[in-house]
Short mmCIF file of the C-alpha atoms (twelve columns), coordinates in Angstrom:
data_MODEL
# 
_entry.id   MODEL 
# 
loop_
_atom_site.group_PDB 
_atom_site.id 
_atom_site.type_symbol 
_atom_site.label_atom_id 
_atom_site.label_alt_id 
_atom_site.label_comp_id 
_atom_site.label_asym_id 
_atom_site.label_seq_id 
_atom_site.Cartn_x 
_atom_site.Cartn_y 
_atom_site.Cartn_z 
_atom_site.pdbx_PDB_model_num 
ATOM 1   C CA . MET A 1   -16.427 56.832 38.535 1 
ATOM 2   C CA . GLY A 2   -15.815 55.073 35.159 1 
ATOM 3   C CA . VAL A 3   -16.605 56.190 31.942 1 
ATOM 4   C CA . GLU A 4   -17.812 54.714 28.458 1 
ATOM 5   C CA . LYS A 5   -14.807 54.189 26.057 1 
ATOM 6   C CA . PRO A 6   -14.929 53.605 22.253 1 
ATOM 7   C CA . CYS A 7   -14.571 49.726 21.498 1 
ATOM 8   C CA . LYS A 8   -11.235 49.121 19.876 1 
ATOM 9   C CA . ALA A 9   -9.277  45.998 19.315 1 
ATOM 10  C CA . THR A 10  -6.391  45.671 21.378 1 
ATOM 11  C CA . PRO A 11  -4.654  42.175 20.169 1 
ATOM 12  C CA . VAL A 12  -1.870  41.021 21.898 1 
ATOM 13  C CA . THR A 13  0.702   38.098 21.708 1 
ATOM 14  C CA . PRO A 14  0.514   34.882 24.372 1 
ATOM 15  C CA . GLU A 15  3.807   35.595 25.635 1 
ATOM 16  C CA . GLN A 16  2.828   39.234 26.390 1 
ATOM 17  C CA . VAL A 17  -0.238  37.713 28.412 1 
ATOM 18  C CA . PHE A 18  1.626   35.391 30.134 1 
ATOM 19  C CA . LEU A 19  4.134   37.871 31.432 1 
ATOM 20  C CA . ALA A 20  1.263   40.427 32.199 1 
ATOM 21  C CA . LEU A 21  -0.309  37.876 34.255 1 
ATOM 22  C CA . GLY A 22  2.633   36.835 36.172 1 
ATOM 23  C CA . LEU A 23  3.515   40.477 36.942 1 
ATOM 24  C CA . ALA A 24  0.335   41.069 38.214 1 
ATOM 25  C CA . TRP A 25  0.196   37.964 40.264 1 
ATOM 26  C CA . GLN A 26  3.353   38.923 41.942 1 
ATOM 27  C CA . THR A 27  2.084   42.620 42.579 1 
ATOM 28  C CA . LEU A 28  -1.098  41.359 44.133 1 
ATOM 29  C CA . THR A 29  0.345   38.782 46.087 1 
ATOM 30  C CA . GLY A 30  3.807   39.532 46.826 1 
ATOM 31  C CA . SER A 31  4.910   36.372 45.672 1 
ATOM 32  C CA . THR A 32  6.089   34.535 42.615 1 
ATOM 33  C CA . PRO A 33  3.613   32.086 41.272 1 
ATOM 34  C CA . ASP A 34  3.921   28.592 40.319 1 
ATOM 35  C CA . ARG A 35  3.663   28.548 36.471 1 
ATOM 36  C CA . LYS A 36  0.619   26.056 36.638 1 
ATOM 37  C CA . ILE A 37  -1.362  28.951 38.000 1 
ATOM 38  C CA . ILE A 38  -0.279  31.169 35.297 1 
ATOM 39  C CA . HIS A 39  -0.804  28.771 32.581 1 
ATOM 40  C CA . ILE A 40  -4.410  28.047 34.094 1 
ATOM 41  C CA . LEU A 41  -5.455  31.627 33.912 1 
ATOM 42  C CA . HIS A 42  -3.524  32.284 30.485 1 
ATOM 43  C CA . ALA A 43  -5.419  29.695 28.890 1 
ATOM 44  C CA . GLN A 44  -8.790  30.894 30.284 1 
ATOM 45  C CA . SER A 45  -8.122  34.130 28.565 1 
ATOM 46  C CA . ALA A 46  -7.126  32.628 25.207 1 
ATOM 47  C CA . LEU A 47  -10.599 30.811 25.465 1 
ATOM 48  C CA . GLU A 48  -12.362 33.966 26.246 1 
ATOM 49  C CA . THR A 49  -10.729 36.183 23.707 1 
ATOM 50  C CA . GLY A 50  -10.150 33.993 20.682 1 
ATOM 51  C CA . HIS A 51  -6.232  33.398 21.638 1 
ATOM 52  C CA . TRP A 52  -6.288  37.296 22.033 1 
ATOM 53  C CA . LYS A 53  -7.194  38.005 18.334 1 
ATOM 54  C CA . SER A 54  -10.638 38.985 19.419 1 
ATOM 55  C CA . ILE A 55  -9.693  41.228 22.559 1 
ATOM 56  C CA . TYR A 56  -11.168 44.311 22.960 1 
ATOM 57  C CA . ASN A 57  -9.943  47.094 25.286 1 
ATOM 58  C CA . TYR A 58  -7.569  44.775 26.974 1 
ATOM 59  C CA . ASN A 59  -10.322 42.795 28.418 1 
ATOM 60  C CA . LEU A 60  -8.585  39.534 29.011 1 
ATOM 61  C CA . GLY A 61  -11.429 37.465 30.341 1 
ATOM 62  C CA . GLY A 62  -14.721 38.694 29.169 1 
ATOM 63  C CA . ALA A 63  -15.472 40.498 32.499 1 
ATOM 64  C CA . LYS A 64  -18.458 42.786 32.537 1 
ATOM 65  C CA . LYS A 65  -18.472 46.153 33.690 1 
ATOM 66  C CA . HIS A 66  -18.086 46.359 37.620 1 
ATOM 67  C CA . GLY A 67  -17.410 48.756 40.031 1 
ATOM 68  C CA . THR A 68  -15.777 51.986 39.009 1 
ATOM 69  C CA . CYS A 69  -14.170 50.580 36.080 1 
ATOM 70  C CA . ASP A 70  -14.622 52.017 32.694 1 
ATOM 71  C CA . TRP A 71  -16.921 50.263 30.124 1 
ATOM 72  C CA . THR A 72  -17.141 49.430 26.580 1 
ATOM 73  C CA . TYR A 73  -19.694 47.753 24.584 1 
ATOM 74  C CA . PHE A 74  -18.885 44.740 21.873 1 
ATOM 75  C CA . THR A 75  -20.707 41.934 20.250 1 
ATOM 76  C CA . THR A 76  -20.708 38.613 22.562 1 
ATOM 77  C CA . THR A 77  -22.518 35.185 22.583 1 
ATOM 78  C CA . GLU A 78  -24.171 34.006 25.585 1 
ATOM 79  C CA . ARG A 79  -25.737 30.542 26.314 1 
ATOM 80  C CA . LEU A 80  -28.797 31.425 28.576 1 
ATOM 81  C CA . SER A 81  -31.732 29.639 30.042 1 
ATOM 82  C CA . HIS A 82  -34.960 29.986 28.206 1 
ATOM 83  C CA . PRO A 83  -36.636 32.507 30.776 1 
ATOM 84  C CA . VAL A 84  -33.466 34.618 30.668 1 
ATOM 85  C CA . ALA A 85  -32.957 34.608 26.715 1 
ATOM 86  C CA . ASP A 86  -36.767 35.503 26.307 1 
ATOM 87  C CA . LYS A 87  -36.733 38.348 28.894 1 
ATOM 88  C CA . LEU A 88  -33.385 39.594 27.168 1 
ATOM 89  C CA . LEU A 89  -35.086 39.127 23.561 1 
ATOM 90  C CA . SER A 90  -38.286 41.360 24.996 1 
ATOM 91  C CA . SER A 91  -36.427 43.985 26.211 1 
ATOM 92  C CA . ALA A 92  -33.888 44.599 23.274 1 
ATOM 93  C CA . LYS A 93  -34.444 46.812 20.167 1 
ATOM 94  C CA . PRO A 94  -35.016 44.749 16.729 1 
ATOM 95  C CA . GLY A 95  -31.679 43.254 15.616 1 
ATOM 96  C CA . GLU A 96  -29.449 43.420 18.987 1 
ATOM 97  C CA . VAL A 97  -30.197 39.954 20.226 1 
ATOM 98  C CA . THR A 98  -30.273 37.075 17.765 1 
ATOM 99  C CA . VAL A 99  -30.858 33.598 18.634 1 
ATOM 100 C CA . LEU A 100 -28.070 31.300 17.393 1 
ATOM 101 C CA . LYS A 101 -29.309 27.930 18.654 1 
ATOM 102 C CA . VAL A 102 -31.867 26.379 20.903 1 
ATOM 103 C CA . ASP A 103 -31.779 23.053 23.093 1 
ATOM 104 C CA . ASP A 104 -33.883 21.730 25.688 1 
ATOM 105 C CA . LYS A 105 -32.846 24.258 28.499 1 
ATOM 106 C CA . PHE A 106 -30.702 26.671 26.807 1 
ATOM 107 C CA . LYS A 107 -30.805 29.588 24.184 1 
ATOM 108 C CA . THR A 108 -27.431 30.648 22.485 1 
ATOM 109 C CA . VAL A 109 -28.028 34.249 21.729 1 
ATOM 110 C CA . LYS A 110 -25.669 36.643 19.914 1 
ATOM 111 C CA . VAL A 111 -25.812 40.421 21.764 1 
ATOM 112 C CA . SER A 112 -24.962 43.585 20.264 1 
ATOM 113 C CA . GLY A 113 -25.906 47.274 20.942 1 
ATOM 114 C CA . LYS A 114 -26.131 48.335 24.189 1 
ATOM 115 C CA . GLN A 115 -27.211 45.651 26.600 1 
ATOM 116 C CA . SER A 116 -26.151 44.849 30.301 1 
ATOM 117 C CA . MET A 117 -25.094 41.363 28.643 1 
ATOM 118 C CA . ASN A 118 -22.390 43.160 26.437 1 
ATOM 119 C CA . CYS A 119 -21.260 45.910 28.614 1 
ATOM 120 C CA . PHE A 120 -17.798 44.885 29.439 1 
ATOM 121 C CA . ALA A 121 -14.880 46.380 31.325 1 
ATOM 122 C CA . SER A 122 -12.288 48.398 29.553 1 
ATOM 123 C CA . TRP A 123 -8.647  49.286 30.346 1 
ATOM 124 C CA . ASP A 124 -6.071  51.403 28.385 1 
ATOM 125 C CA . ASP A 125 -3.283  48.907 28.839 1 
ATOM 126 C CA . LEU A 126 -2.355  45.254 29.213 1 
ATOM 127 C CA . ASP A 127 -0.571  45.383 32.825 1 
ATOM 128 C CA . THR A 128 -3.446  47.444 34.456 1 
ATOM 129 C CA . ALA A 129 -5.811  45.060 32.799 1 
ATOM 130 C CA . ALA A 130 -3.909  42.030 33.923 1 
ATOM 131 C CA . LYS A 131 -3.832  43.395 37.578 1 
ATOM 132 C CA . ASP A 132 -7.508  44.405 37.694 1 
ATOM 133 C CA . HIS A 133 -8.597  40.815 36.089 1 
ATOM 134 C CA . LEU A 134 -6.773  39.022 38.763 1 
ATOM 135 C CA . ALA A 135 -8.112  41.198 41.625 1 
ATOM 136 C CA . LEU A 136 -11.495 40.431 40.296 1 
ATOM 137 C CA . LEU A 137 -10.634 36.781 40.072 1 
ATOM 138 C CA . PHE A 138 -9.560  36.930 43.878 1 
ATOM 139 C CA . ARG A 139 -12.140 38.816 45.273 1 
ATOM 140 C CA . ARG A 140 -15.181 37.182 43.361 1 
ATOM 141 C CA . PHE A 141 -14.002 33.981 42.814 1 
ATOM 142 C CA . PRO A 142 -11.485 32.893 45.674 1 
ATOM 143 C CA . LYS A 143 -12.162 29.258 45.240 1 
ATOM 144 C CA . ALA A 144 -11.380 29.125 41.787 1 
ATOM 145 C CA . ILE A 145 -8.034  30.650 42.595 1 
ATOM 146 C CA . GLU A 146 -7.421  28.001 44.927 1 
ATOM 147 C CA . ALA A 147 -8.027  25.213 42.610 1 
ATOM 148 C CA . ALA A 148 -5.855  27.019 40.099 1 
ATOM 149 C CA . LYS A 149 -2.992  26.948 42.678 1 
ATOM 150 C CA . LYS A 150 -3.267  23.041 42.960 1 
ATOM 151 C CA . GLY A 151 -2.939  23.013 38.975 1 
ATOM 152 C CA . ASP A 152 -6.896  21.847 39.130 1 
ATOM 153 C CA . VAL A 153 -8.391  22.971 35.700 1 
ATOM 154 C CA . PRO A 154 -11.737 21.049 36.245 1 
ATOM 155 C CA . GLY A 155 -11.837 22.457 39.757 1 
ATOM 156 C CA . TYR A 156 -11.029 26.084 38.470 1 
ATOM 157 C CA . VAL A 157 -13.466 25.953 35.842 1 
ATOM 158 C CA . ARG A 158 -16.399 24.480 38.027 1 
ATOM 159 C CA . GLU A 159 -15.859 27.149 40.877 1 
ATOM 160 C CA . LEU A 160 -16.065 29.928 37.917 1 
ATOM 161 C CA . LYS A 161 -19.249 28.250 36.719 1 
ATOM 162 C CA . ARG A 162 -20.834 27.962 40.029 1 
ATOM 163 C CA . SER A 163 -20.329 31.664 40.624 1 
ATOM 164 C CA . GLY A 164 -21.595 32.767 37.388 1 
ATOM 165 C CA . TYR A 165 -18.540 33.868 35.426 1 
ATOM 166 C CA . PHE A 166 -19.705 32.201 32.204 1 
ATOM 167 C CA . THR A 167 -22.543 30.976 30.503 1 
ATOM 168 C CA . ALA A 168 -21.187 27.805 28.104 1 
ATOM 169 C CA . SER A 169 -21.451 24.521 28.917 1 
ATOM 170 C CA . GLU A 170 -18.825 23.817 32.008 1 
ATOM 171 C CA . GLU A 171 -17.762 20.307 30.280 1 
ATOM 172 C CA . ASP A 172 -16.920 21.744 26.961 1 
ATOM 173 C CA . TYR A 173 -15.174 24.931 28.790 1 
ATOM 174 C CA . THR A 174 -13.032 22.494 31.140 1 
ATOM 175 C CA . LYS A 175 -12.049 20.324 27.718 1 
ATOM 176 C CA . ILE A 176 -10.918 23.660 26.077 1 
ATOM 177 C CA . VAL A 177 -9.273  25.344 28.843 1 
ATOM 178 C CA . ASN A 178 -7.475  22.207 29.745 1 
ATOM 179 C CA . SER A 179 -6.082  21.746 26.212 1 
ATOM 180 C CA . ILE A 180 -5.064  25.281 25.849 1 
ATOM 181 C CA . SER A 181 -3.302  25.014 28.977 1 
ATOM 182 C CA . LYS A 182 -1.388  21.983 27.919 1 
ATOM 183 C CA . SER A 183 -0.521  23.593 24.425 1 
ATOM 184 C CA . TYR A 184 0.930   26.881 25.992 1 
ATOM 185 C CA . THR A 185 2.653   25.022 28.583 1 
ATOM 186 C CA . LYS A 186 4.949   23.805 25.940 1 
ATOM 187 C CA . LYS A 187 5.006   26.699 23.814 1 
ATOM 188 C CA . LEU A 188 5.821   29.253 26.522 1 
ATOM 189 C CA . SER A 189 8.151   26.696 28.409 1 
ATOM 190 C CA . GLU A 190 11.104  29.056 27.702 1 
ATOM 191 C CA . VAL A 191 9.332   32.306 28.869 1 
ATOM 192 C CA . GLU A 192 10.606  33.538 32.159 1 
ATOM 193 C CA . LEU A 193 8.264   35.013 34.464 1 
ATOM 194 C CA . PRO A 194 9.175   38.394 35.933 1 
ATOM 195 C CA . THR A 195 10.438  38.861 39.149 1 
ATOM 196 C CA . VAL A 196 9.214   41.754 41.115 1 
ATOM 197 C CA . ILE A 197 11.181  43.286 44.142 1 
ATOM 198 C CA . MET A 198 8.634   44.190 46.904 1 
ATOM 199 C CA . LEU A 199 9.721   47.354 48.930 1 
# 
């Protein structure tokens, strides 16, 4: 069983994340990934963590506590339907949930304290985090992985949204992941993915 870990900043570089995701893919599948796959996964991680400047406990994708993994709590922003946001607001202690924005269908809220909405998976190192992050995507979001294999950013994001991975606007999320992917494709063009020899 997992345990609660203290929340700690674990900033990493784009290169470190790119290599860790490439290594994790090879370890889990036994094959070297096409770079376009890793660029999409890498871009989504950059979006979820503020380009790894707001990364805690090596959580590469904002994954909530799941299974028997360790966990931690940190402040997050979520875009929720009015009923879900209202339920969260009514059950939280004063000051733990703050409404940031309201529109016809959604409330954007900042969640702190110890709520299910800000209970995140926690890891002790980047390589283990990358492997577990990809294993979670393979297990719970296989259609998104299939889209990533085709280099299909809109398809990848659409399948994540359909399966409840994120609460933000699908259109905005797609634009940002696509833009980040293109940017890092250029910046990391000289970075070689590691090759793992499977015995």
